[in-house]
Short mmCIF file of N, CA and C and ligand atoms in Angstrom, two decimals:
data_model
loop_
_atom_site.label_atom_id
_atom_site.label_comp_id
_atom_site.label_asym_id
_atom_site.label_seq_id
_atom_site.Cartn_x
_atom_site.Cartn_y
_atom_site.Cartn_z
N MET K 1 -20.62 -4.31 6.96
CA MET K 1 -19.64 -4.37 5.66
C MET K 1 -18.18 -5.14 6.35
N LYS K 2 -17.71 -5.73 5.32
CA LYS K 2 -15.99 -5.86 5.34
C LYS K 2 -15.44 -5.16 4.62
N PHE K 3 -14.15 -4.81 4.85
CA PHE K 3 -13.62 -3.95 4.13
C PHE K 3 -11.94 -4.85 3.62
N VAL K 4 -11.73 -4.99 2.47
CA VAL K 4 -10.52 -5.98 1.87
C VAL K 4 -9.30 -4.71 1.57
N LEU K 5 -8.32 -4.82 2.14
CA LEU K 5 -7.01 -4.21 1.76
C LEU K 5 -6.44 -5.15 0.89
N LEU K 6 -5.72 -5.09 -0.13
CA LEU K 6 -4.77 -5.68 -0.92
C LEU K 6 -4.11 -5.08 -2.20
N GLY K 7 -3.17 -5.67 -2.22
CA GLY K 7 -2.20 -5.05 -3.06
C GLY K 7 -0.59 -5.82 -3.01
N TYR K 8 0.21 -5.56 -3.69
CA TYR K 8 1.54 -6.41 -3.73
C TYR K 8 2.11 -6.08 -2.43
N MET K 9 3.33 -7.10 -1.94
CA MET K 9 3.88 -6.99 -0.73
C MET K 9 4.78 -6.05 -0.40
N GLY K 10 4.69 -5.65 0.64
CA GLY K 10 5.10 -3.91 0.74
C GLY K 10 4.50 -2.81 0.28
N SER K 11 3.48 -3.11 0.26
CA SER K 11 2.49 -1.68 0.14
C SER K 11 1.78 -1.45 0.95
N GLY K 12 1.76 -2.24 2.19
CA GLY K 12 1.36 -0.98 3.65
C GLY K 12 -0.17 -1.78 3.97
N LYS K 13 -0.67 -2.67 3.17
CA LYS K 13 -2.03 -3.53 3.72
C LYS K 13 -1.85 -3.78 5.06
N SER K 14 -0.88 -4.39 5.93
CA SER K 14 -1.27 -5.01 7.39
C SER K 14 -1.31 -3.48 8.32
N THR K 15 -0.37 -2.49 7.95
CA THR K 15 -0.17 -1.42 8.72
C THR K 15 -1.33 -0.99 8.80
N VAL K 16 -1.65 -0.39 7.28
CA VAL K 16 -3.01 0.60 6.86
C VAL K 16 -4.22 -0.16 7.69
N ALA K 17 -4.50 -1.72 7.45
CA ALA K 17 -5.49 -2.13 8.09
C ALA K 17 -5.57 -2.25 9.82
N LYS K 18 -4.13 -2.12 10.36
CA LYS K 18 -4.32 -2.18 12.08
C LYS K 18 -4.66 -0.66 12.32
N ALA K 19 -4.19 0.30 11.42
CA ALA K 19 -4.39 1.76 12.18
C ALA K 19 -5.94 2.07 11.54
N LEU K 20 -6.54 1.41 10.99
CA LEU K 20 -7.92 1.73 10.27
C LEU K 20 -8.79 1.48 11.48
N SER K 21 -8.79 -0.06 11.55
CA SER K 21 -9.52 -0.81 12.74
C SER K 21 -9.06 -0.04 13.88
N ASN K 22 -7.91 0.48 14.56
CA ASN K 22 -7.79 1.49 15.80
C ASN K 22 -9.07 2.86 15.59
N GLN K 23 -8.95 3.23 14.86
CA GLN K 23 -9.13 4.49 14.24
C GLN K 23 -11.07 4.46 14.25
N LEU K 24 -11.41 3.31 13.16
CA LEU K 24 -12.68 3.08 13.42
C LEU K 24 -13.33 2.05 14.13
N HIS K 25 -12.70 1.40 14.83
CA HIS K 25 -13.36 0.84 16.15
C HIS K 25 -13.97 -0.32 15.40
N LEU K 26 -13.02 -0.92 14.40
CA LEU K 26 -13.42 -2.07 13.92
C LEU K 26 -12.69 -3.21 14.14
N PRO K 27 -13.31 -4.44 14.03
CA PRO K 27 -11.86 -5.55 14.41
C PRO K 27 -11.05 -5.58 13.02
N CYS K 28 -10.07 -6.26 13.77
CA CYS K 28 -8.88 -6.65 11.98
C CYS K 28 -8.54 -8.11 12.21
N ILE K 29 -8.59 -8.12 10.67
CA ILE K 29 -7.57 -9.73 10.66
C ILE K 29 -6.75 -9.65 9.54
N ASP K 30 -5.65 -9.81 9.95
CA ASP K 30 -4.48 -10.43 8.74
C ASP K 30 -4.45 -11.61 8.34
N LEU K 31 -4.54 -12.15 7.13
CA LEU K 31 -4.90 -13.20 6.73
C LEU K 31 -3.78 -14.20 6.90
N ASP K 32 -2.25 -13.24 6.61
CA ASP K 32 -1.50 -14.16 6.88
C ASP K 32 -1.20 -14.82 8.30
N ASP K 33 -1.17 -13.28 9.33
CA ASP K 33 -1.06 -13.82 10.91
C ASP K 33 -2.29 -14.66 11.22
N TYR K 34 -3.31 -14.92 10.38
CA TYR K 34 -4.51 -16.15 10.59
C TYR K 34 -4.15 -17.73 10.01
N ILE K 35 -3.51 -17.66 8.96
CA ILE K 35 -2.93 -18.72 8.52
C ILE K 35 -1.98 -19.01 9.17
N VAL K 36 -0.78 -18.49 10.11
CA VAL K 36 -0.16 -18.69 10.88
C VAL K 36 -0.60 -19.41 12.13
N GLU K 37 -1.62 -18.41 12.45
CA GLU K 37 -2.06 -18.95 13.65
C GLU K 37 -2.76 -20.55 13.59
N LYS K 38 -3.36 -20.57 12.55
CA LYS K 38 -4.19 -21.87 12.56
C LYS K 38 -3.26 -23.08 12.10
N GLU K 39 -2.23 -22.94 11.21
CA GLU K 39 -1.02 -23.66 10.77
C GLU K 39 -0.33 -24.17 12.06
N GLN K 40 -0.11 -23.28 12.78
CA GLN K 40 1.16 -22.89 14.08
C GLN K 40 2.77 -23.19 12.93
N MET K 41 2.79 -22.30 12.21
CA MET K 41 4.01 -22.31 11.72
C MET K 41 3.86 -21.13 10.64
N THR K 42 5.37 -20.69 11.05
CA THR K 42 5.45 -19.15 10.01
C THR K 42 5.34 -19.46 8.45
N VAL K 43 4.84 -18.34 7.95
CA VAL K 43 4.47 -18.35 6.57
C VAL K 43 5.65 -19.37 5.59
N ASN K 44 6.99 -18.67 6.13
CA ASN K 44 8.20 -19.27 5.38
C ASN K 44 8.00 -20.51 5.94
N LYS K 45 8.23 -21.49 6.97
CA LYS K 45 7.99 -22.30 7.32
C LYS K 45 6.79 -23.45 6.63
N ILE K 46 5.86 -22.88 6.10
CA ILE K 46 4.77 -23.56 5.60
C ILE K 46 5.48 -23.33 4.06
N PHE K 47 5.72 -22.62 3.72
CA PHE K 47 6.51 -22.66 1.98
C PHE K 47 7.21 -23.91 2.21
N GLN K 48 8.72 -23.97 3.40
CA GLN K 48 9.97 -24.63 3.07
C GLN K 48 9.13 -26.13 3.46
N THR K 49 8.17 -26.36 4.29
CA THR K 49 7.64 -27.44 4.56
C THR K 49 7.13 -28.06 3.47
N HIS K 50 6.01 -27.63 3.64
CA HIS K 50 4.56 -27.94 2.75
C HIS K 50 4.39 -27.38 0.93
N GLY K 51 5.66 -26.41 0.51
CA GLY K 51 5.56 -25.60 -0.74
C GLY K 51 4.37 -25.16 -0.82
N GLU K 52 4.43 -24.08 -2.09
CA GLU K 52 3.41 -23.27 -2.05
C GLU K 52 2.35 -23.41 -2.46
N ILE K 53 2.10 -24.60 -3.41
CA ILE K 53 0.62 -25.43 -3.72
C ILE K 53 -0.24 -25.67 -2.25
N TYR K 54 0.61 -26.04 -1.34
CA TYR K 54 -0.43 -25.87 -0.08
C TYR K 54 -0.77 -24.71 0.39
N PHE K 55 0.33 -24.26 0.69
CA PHE K 55 0.03 -22.80 1.01
C PHE K 55 -0.93 -21.94 0.43
N ARG K 56 -1.30 -21.95 -1.00
CA ARG K 56 -2.25 -21.54 -1.82
C ARG K 56 -3.91 -21.72 -1.55
N LEU K 57 -3.88 -23.20 -1.31
CA LEU K 57 -4.65 -23.83 -0.88
C LEU K 57 -5.34 -23.75 0.71
N GLN K 58 -4.22 -23.47 1.15
CA GLN K 58 -5.07 -22.77 2.92
C GLN K 58 -5.22 -21.52 3.03
N GLU K 59 -4.92 -21.08 2.35
CA GLU K 59 -5.04 -18.94 2.06
C GLU K 59 -5.89 -19.20 1.50
N SER K 60 -6.72 -19.91 0.60
CA SER K 60 -8.25 -19.71 -0.08
C SER K 60 -9.35 -20.38 1.05
N LYS K 61 -8.69 -21.47 1.53
CA LYS K 61 -9.62 -21.85 2.70
C LYS K 61 -9.94 -20.91 3.57
N TYR K 62 -8.94 -20.32 4.28
CA TYR K 62 -8.92 -19.26 5.40
C TYR K 62 -9.69 -17.96 4.81
N LEU K 63 -9.49 -17.52 3.68
CA LEU K 63 -10.15 -16.31 3.33
C LEU K 63 -11.38 -16.76 3.24
N LYS K 64 -11.76 -17.45 2.73
CA LYS K 64 -12.94 -17.50 2.70
C LYS K 64 -14.08 -17.65 4.19
N GLU K 65 -13.28 -18.16 5.36
CA GLU K 65 -13.62 -18.79 6.55
C GLU K 65 -13.75 -17.10 6.93
N ILE K 66 -12.69 -16.31 6.94
CA ILE K 66 -12.98 -14.92 7.40
C ILE K 66 -14.28 -14.11 6.68
N LEU K 67 -13.98 -14.03 5.50
CA LEU K 67 -15.18 -13.32 4.52
C LEU K 67 -16.63 -13.88 4.74
N GLU K 68 -16.71 -15.15 5.63
CA GLU K 68 -17.75 -15.72 5.87
C GLU K 68 -18.48 -15.33 7.04
N MET K 69 -17.52 -14.90 7.95
CA MET K 69 -17.73 -14.26 9.05
C MET K 69 -18.85 -13.53 9.63
N ASP K 70 -19.37 -13.55 10.51
CA ASP K 70 -20.85 -12.65 10.69
C ASP K 70 -20.78 -11.43 11.63
N SER K 71 -19.28 -10.58 10.97
CA SER K 71 -19.06 -9.43 11.65
C SER K 71 -18.52 -8.41 10.70
N GLU K 72 -18.60 -7.20 10.98
CA GLU K 72 -17.89 -5.71 10.49
C GLU K 72 -16.54 -6.55 10.57
N LEU K 73 -15.47 -6.05 9.73
CA LEU K 73 -13.95 -6.37 9.61
C LEU K 73 -13.49 -5.23 8.78
N VAL K 74 -12.15 -5.49 9.31
CA VAL K 74 -11.29 -4.87 8.21
C VAL K 74 -9.92 -6.17 7.98
N ILE K 75 -10.02 -6.11 6.48
CA ILE K 75 -9.04 -7.65 6.20
C ILE K 75 -8.25 -7.24 5.61
N SER K 76 -6.83 -7.26 5.99
CA SER K 76 -5.69 -7.59 5.14
C SER K 76 -4.97 -8.75 4.47
N VAL K 77 -5.13 -9.05 3.53
CA VAL K 77 -4.76 -10.40 2.93
C VAL K 77 -3.43 -10.20 1.78
N GLY K 78 -2.57 -11.25 1.46
CA GLY K 78 -1.69 -11.31 1.59
C GLY K 78 -1.48 -10.72 0.03
N GLY K 79 -0.14 -10.65 -0.41
CA GLY K 79 0.19 -10.15 -1.81
C GLY K 79 -0.37 -10.92 -3.05
N GLY K 80 -0.12 -12.28 -2.92
CA GLY K 80 -0.80 -13.16 -3.96
C GLY K 80 -2.48 -13.53 -3.76
N THR K 81 -2.90 -13.08 -2.52
CA THR K 81 -4.37 -13.69 -2.35
C THR K 81 -5.31 -13.88 -3.72
N PRO K 82 -5.19 -12.03 -4.29
CA PRO K 82 -6.55 -11.98 -5.17
C PRO K 82 -6.05 -12.70 -6.81
N CYS K 83 -4.63 -13.53 -6.47
CA CYS K 83 -4.45 -13.95 -7.78
C CYS K 83 -4.55 -15.65 -7.94
N TYR K 84 -5.35 -16.29 -6.77
CA TYR K 84 -5.25 -17.66 -7.17
C TYR K 84 -6.41 -17.88 -6.52
N SER K 85 -7.41 -19.32 -7.29
CA SER K 85 -8.22 -19.87 -7.12
C SER K 85 -9.53 -18.54 -7.63
N ASN K 86 -10.52 -18.64 -6.65
CA ASN K 86 -11.41 -17.95 -6.97
C ASN K 86 -11.55 -16.94 -6.30
N ASN K 87 -10.41 -16.31 -5.32
CA ASN K 87 -10.09 -15.17 -4.33
C ASN K 87 -11.02 -13.87 -4.64
N MET K 88 -10.50 -13.68 -5.70
CA MET K 88 -11.09 -12.30 -5.88
C MET K 88 -12.36 -12.29 -6.23
N ASP K 89 -13.15 -13.25 -6.71
CA ASP K 89 -14.56 -13.46 -6.61
C ASP K 89 -15.16 -13.06 -5.42
N LEU K 90 -14.85 -14.15 -4.58
CA LEU K 90 -14.69 -14.25 -3.31
C LEU K 90 -14.88 -12.99 -2.75
N ILE K 91 -13.61 -12.06 -2.69
CA ILE K 91 -13.35 -11.13 -1.35
C ILE K 91 -14.69 -9.62 -2.23
N ASN K 92 -14.71 -9.80 -3.85
CA ASN K 92 -15.48 -8.39 -4.02
C ASN K 92 -17.11 -9.12 -3.79
N GLN K 93 -17.35 -10.23 -3.80
CA GLN K 93 -18.65 -10.69 -3.46
C GLN K 93 -18.90 -10.03 -1.56
N HIS K 94 -17.98 -10.68 -0.67
CA HIS K 94 -18.15 -10.16 0.55
C HIS K 94 -17.70 -9.08 1.01
N SER K 95 -17.03 -8.11 0.61
CA SER K 95 -16.47 -6.82 1.35
C SER K 95 -16.12 -5.70 -0.05
N ARG K 96 -16.16 -4.63 0.13
CA ARG K 96 -15.54 -3.35 -0.36
C ARG K 96 -14.43 -3.81 -0.59
N SER K 97 -14.06 -3.88 -1.76
CA SER K 97 -12.26 -3.76 -1.89
C SER K 97 -11.25 -2.85 -2.34
N ILE K 98 -10.31 -2.54 -1.33
CA ILE K 98 -8.94 -1.19 -1.97
C ILE K 98 -7.96 -1.98 -2.20
N TYR K 99 -7.45 -1.49 -3.49
CA TYR K 99 -6.19 -1.83 -3.84
C TYR K 99 -5.25 -0.68 -3.49
N LEU K 100 -4.41 -0.94 -2.57
CA LEU K 100 -3.57 -0.15 -2.56
C LEU K 100 -2.23 -0.35 -3.21
N LYS K 101 -1.64 0.86 -4.22
CA LYS K 101 -1.23 0.64 -5.50
C LYS K 101 -0.28 1.35 -5.39
N GLY K 102 1.27 0.60 -5.13
CA GLY K 102 2.85 1.10 -5.96
C GLY K 102 3.41 1.31 -6.82
N ASN K 103 3.83 2.16 -7.34
CA ASN K 103 4.94 1.57 -8.46
C ASN K 103 6.02 1.01 -8.02
N ILE K 104 6.60 0.29 -9.48
CA ILE K 104 8.11 -0.45 -8.91
C ILE K 104 9.14 0.44 -7.93
N PRO K 105 9.43 1.12 -7.78
CA PRO K 105 10.73 2.09 -7.34
C PRO K 105 9.91 1.96 -5.61
N THR K 106 8.65 2.49 -5.56
CA THR K 106 8.24 2.21 -4.21
C THR K 106 8.02 1.14 -3.26
N ILE K 107 7.61 0.15 -3.94
CA ILE K 107 7.58 -1.43 -3.53
C ILE K 107 8.94 -1.44 -3.05
N CYS K 108 9.91 -1.71 -4.20
CA CYS K 108 11.03 -2.18 -3.95
C CYS K 108 12.08 -1.49 -2.94
N GLN K 109 11.92 -0.34 -3.11
CA GLN K 109 12.53 0.85 -1.53
C GLN K 109 11.84 0.05 -0.61
N ARG K 110 10.85 0.03 -0.23
CA ARG K 110 9.95 -0.50 1.05
C ARG K 110 10.13 -2.25 1.10
N LEU K 111 10.95 -3.20 0.48
CA LEU K 111 10.86 -4.56 0.26
C LEU K 111 12.24 -4.66 0.45
N LYS K 112 12.91 -4.00 0.20
CA LYS K 112 14.56 -4.07 0.29
C LYS K 112 14.68 -4.41 2.05
N ASN K 113 14.44 -4.17 2.56
CA ASN K 113 14.69 -4.22 4.11
C ASN K 113 13.48 -4.98 4.80
N GLU K 114 12.81 -5.88 4.13
CA GLU K 114 11.84 -6.41 4.74
C GLU K 114 11.59 -8.28 3.98
N LYS K 115 12.90 -8.35 3.30
CA LYS K 115 12.38 -9.52 2.66
C LYS K 115 13.00 -10.77 3.21
N ASP K 116 13.29 -11.17 4.48
CA ASP K 116 13.50 -11.87 4.88
C ASP K 116 12.32 -13.32 5.31
N GLN K 117 11.41 -12.09 6.08
CA GLN K 117 10.58 -13.23 6.28
C GLN K 117 9.13 -13.16 5.17
N ARG K 118 9.67 -13.32 3.59
CA ARG K 118 8.83 -13.20 2.53
C ARG K 118 9.52 -14.21 1.67
N PRO K 119 9.48 -15.15 1.55
CA PRO K 119 9.87 -16.52 0.91
C PRO K 119 10.23 -16.45 -0.43
N LEU K 120 8.88 -15.73 -0.97
CA LEU K 120 9.32 -15.59 -2.48
C LEU K 120 10.72 -14.87 -3.05
N ILE K 121 10.97 -13.93 -2.01
CA ILE K 121 11.93 -12.83 -1.92
C ILE K 121 13.17 -12.62 -1.57
N ALA K 122 12.94 -13.66 -0.16
CA ALA K 122 14.06 -13.46 0.39
C ALA K 122 15.63 -14.19 -0.04
N ASP K 123 15.79 -14.31 -0.73
CA ASP K 123 17.03 -15.14 -1.40
C ASP K 123 17.77 -13.95 -2.71
N LEU K 124 16.88 -13.03 -2.86
CA LEU K 124 16.95 -11.91 -4.22
C LEU K 124 17.94 -10.75 -3.68
N ASN K 125 19.23 -10.63 -4.71
CA ASN K 125 19.73 -9.03 -4.24
C ASN K 125 18.85 -7.98 -4.83
N ASP K 126 19.45 -6.52 -4.58
CA ASP K 126 18.67 -5.69 -4.44
C ASP K 126 18.67 -5.32 -6.52
N GLN K 127 19.21 -6.25 -7.52
CA GLN K 127 18.98 -6.07 -8.60
C GLN K 127 17.84 -6.55 -9.15
N GLN K 128 17.83 -7.90 -8.21
CA GLN K 128 17.43 -9.36 -8.88
C GLN K 128 15.56 -9.00 -8.58
N LEU K 129 15.59 -8.28 -7.16
CA LEU K 129 14.04 -7.86 -6.67
C LEU K 129 13.55 -7.04 -7.41
N THR K 130 14.18 -5.76 -8.09
CA THR K 130 13.49 -4.68 -9.04
C THR K 130 13.04 -5.21 -10.42
N GLU K 131 13.97 -6.75 -10.79
CA GLU K 131 13.34 -7.57 -11.73
C GLU K 131 12.10 -8.56 -11.64
N PHE K 132 12.83 -8.85 -10.18
CA PHE K 132 11.18 -9.71 -9.90
C PHE K 132 10.28 -8.81 -9.47
N VAL K 133 9.94 -8.02 -8.90
CA VAL K 133 8.78 -7.14 -8.56
C VAL K 133 8.38 -6.36 -9.92
N ALA K 134 8.99 -6.00 -11.27
CA ALA K 134 8.61 -5.60 -11.91
C ALA K 134 7.31 -6.56 -13.02
N LYS K 135 8.31 -7.52 -12.82
CA LYS K 135 7.53 -8.95 -14.00
C LYS K 135 6.18 -9.01 -12.87
N HIS K 136 6.39 -9.89 -11.74
CA HIS K 136 5.20 -10.13 -10.88
C HIS K 136 4.01 -9.09 -10.83
N LEU K 137 4.58 -7.46 -10.74
CA LEU K 137 3.48 -6.87 -10.96
C LEU K 137 3.07 -6.66 -11.77
N PHE K 138 3.47 -7.16 -13.30
CA PHE K 138 2.67 -6.85 -14.30
C PHE K 138 1.70 -8.34 -14.30
N GLU K 139 2.22 -9.45 -13.96
CA GLU K 139 1.23 -10.42 -14.02
C GLU K 139 -0.03 -10.80 -12.90
N ARG K 140 0.40 -9.63 -11.78
CA ARG K 140 -0.69 -9.51 -11.15
C ARG K 140 -1.68 -8.52 -11.07
N ARG K 141 -1.47 -7.54 -12.14
CA ARG K 141 -1.88 -6.27 -12.33
C ARG K 141 -3.68 -6.30 -12.27
N ASN K 142 -3.98 -7.55 -13.43
CA ASN K 142 -5.21 -7.04 -13.84
C ASN K 142 -6.17 -8.21 -12.65
N PHE K 143 -5.63 -8.78 -11.75
CA PHE K 143 -6.07 -9.46 -10.39
C PHE K 143 -6.50 -7.92 -9.41
N TYR K 144 -5.25 -7.78 -9.31
CA TYR K 144 -5.57 -6.35 -8.02
C TYR K 144 -6.54 -5.44 -8.92
N GLU K 145 -6.73 -5.33 -9.72
CA GLU K 145 -7.45 -3.99 -10.49
C GLU K 145 -8.65 -4.41 -10.88
N ARG K 146 -9.34 -5.44 -10.39
CA ARG K 146 -10.63 -5.74 -10.07
C ARG K 146 -11.00 -4.97 -9.07
N ALA K 147 -10.26 -4.61 -8.01
CA ALA K 147 -10.52 -4.18 -6.70
C ALA K 147 -11.74 -3.11 -7.04
N HIS K 148 -12.36 -2.60 -5.98
CA HIS K 148 -13.76 -2.02 -6.07
C HIS K 148 -12.97 -0.19 -6.16
N GLU K 149 -12.12 -0.31 -5.35
CA GLU K 149 -11.34 0.88 -5.44
C GLU K 149 -9.89 0.59 -5.26
N ILE K 150 -9.73 1.80 -6.14
CA ILE K 150 -7.87 1.90 -6.57
C ILE K 150 -7.58 3.12 -5.39
N ILE K 151 -6.43 3.04 -4.34
CA ILE K 151 -5.74 4.14 -3.99
C ILE K 151 -4.37 4.51 -4.06
N ASN K 152 -3.50 5.04 -4.85
CA ASN K 152 -2.32 5.19 -4.78
C ASN K 152 -1.48 5.25 -3.68
N ILE K 153 -0.32 4.67 -3.05
CA ILE K 153 0.14 4.84 -2.11
C ILE K 153 1.25 5.79 -1.91
N ASP K 154 1.84 5.95 -3.79
CA ASP K 154 3.50 6.63 -3.79
C ASP K 154 3.52 7.82 -3.28
N ASN K 155 4.45 8.11 -2.89
CA ASN K 155 5.23 9.50 -1.81
C ASN K 155 4.04 10.24 -1.06
N LYS K 156 3.23 8.82 -0.22
CA LYS K 156 2.32 9.29 0.69
C LYS K 156 2.93 9.03 2.25
N SER K 157 2.45 9.74 2.79
CA SER K 157 2.95 9.15 4.37
C SER K 157 1.77 8.50 4.76
N LEU K 158 2.18 7.84 5.95
CA LEU K 158 1.03 6.70 6.45
C LEU K 158 -0.10 7.39 6.74
N GLU K 159 -0.02 8.31 7.46
CA GLU K 159 -1.27 9.46 8.08
C GLU K 159 -1.67 10.01 6.93
N ASP K 160 -1.09 10.14 6.01
CA ASP K 160 -2.12 10.68 4.52
C ASP K 160 -2.98 9.69 3.97
N LEU K 161 -2.19 8.50 3.60
CA LEU K 161 -2.54 7.56 3.50
C LEU K 161 -4.28 6.71 4.14
N LEU K 162 -3.71 6.54 5.42
CA LEU K 162 -4.60 6.56 6.13
C LEU K 162 -6.51 7.16 5.86
N SER K 163 -6.21 8.64 6.23
CA SER K 163 -6.89 9.35 6.14
C SER K 163 -7.71 9.17 4.81
N GLU K 164 -6.83 9.08 3.73
CA GLU K 164 -7.81 8.67 2.79
C GLU K 164 -8.41 7.73 2.53
N VAL K 165 -7.79 6.49 3.10
CA VAL K 165 -8.25 4.92 2.85
C VAL K 165 -9.89 5.19 3.94
N SER K 166 -9.57 5.70 5.08
CA SER K 166 -10.54 5.77 6.08
C SER K 166 -11.79 6.72 5.48
N LEU K 167 -11.26 8.06 5.03
CA LEU K 167 -12.81 8.77 4.37
C LEU K 167 -13.30 7.71 3.52
N SER K 168 -12.74 6.89 2.23
CA SER K 168 -13.33 6.02 1.30
C SER K 168 -13.91 5.28 1.82
N ILE K 169 -13.81 4.75 3.60
CA ILE K 169 -14.49 3.32 4.26
C ILE K 169 -15.96 4.23 4.77
N LYS K 170 -15.78 5.16 5.72
CA LYS K 170 -16.43 5.70 6.23
C LYS K 170 -17.73 6.05 5.47
N GLU K 171 -17.80 6.04 4.08
CA GLU K 171 -18.92 6.25 3.50
C GLU K 171 -20.16 5.12 3.06
N TYR K 172 -19.27 3.70 3.10
CA TYR K 172 -19.92 2.84 3.12
C TYR K 172 -20.06 1.86 4.72
N LEU K 173 -20.19 2.68 5.73
CA LEU K 173 -20.18 2.79 7.22
C LEU K 173 -21.79 3.37 7.55
N LYS K 174 -22.13 4.67 7.12
CA LYS K 174 -23.17 5.10 7.33
C LYS K 174 -24.57 4.22 7.45
C1 S3P A 1 2.63 -13.29 -0.98
C2 S3P A 1 2.94 -12.39 -0.21
C3 S3P A 1 3.06 -12.40 1.53
C4 S3P A 1 2.69 -14.01 1.95
C5 S3P A 1 3.30 -14.81 1.40
C6 S3P A 1 3.18 -14.73 -0.55
C7 S3P A 1 2.78 -13.09 -2.06
O1 S3P A 1 1.80 -11.81 2.28
O2 S3P A 1 1.29 -14.07 2.11
O3 S3P A 1 4.75 -14.69 0.93
O4 S3P A 1 2.81 -13.90 -3.08
O5 S3P A 1 3.15 -12.04 -2.30
P1 S3P A 1 2.52 -9.93 1.86
O6 S3P A 1 1.73 -9.11 0.65
O7 S3P A 1 1.54 -9.27 3.23
O8 S3P A 1 4.02 -9.65 2.48
#
């Protein structure tokens, strides 16, 4: 079985996926890291050099490649992955998907100090960031909410979140 963690930037997908993979002894792939390795370029650089449309095409191609691998996996995808092409259909066909759902203040608080590596928000000040996240989350919500399961991340420590996700996954590993 494959498990895909999805959600907005800053929702902790990669961190939770790595911790889960350690805890459950399942291999883990982070889609952004996979793209960076395959393209030999950071996500920022891909956006700058080739533009977002190219990034989205590659993202979709590599997502499919990972979802078709013949192994159990924990996969964390990018914040935009579920919202382009037929990615969300593919995710739901090939895996058990979990949306890590945060509200606007939670997401903004987490993103404030980690904007630099994220091309979509790198140049925004705090006020602009809040407006951007509010609008963007609204636009993306319908895609995220197609996940098989929704787990709320607000006011939860990594440990609490991890036990919650791990409990829900274990049911599917039996
Ligand atoms: C993006 C999120 C990023 C990365 C790219 C675009 C998005 O991944 O894929 O910068 O459109 O939300 P994270 O959610 O892991 O930051």
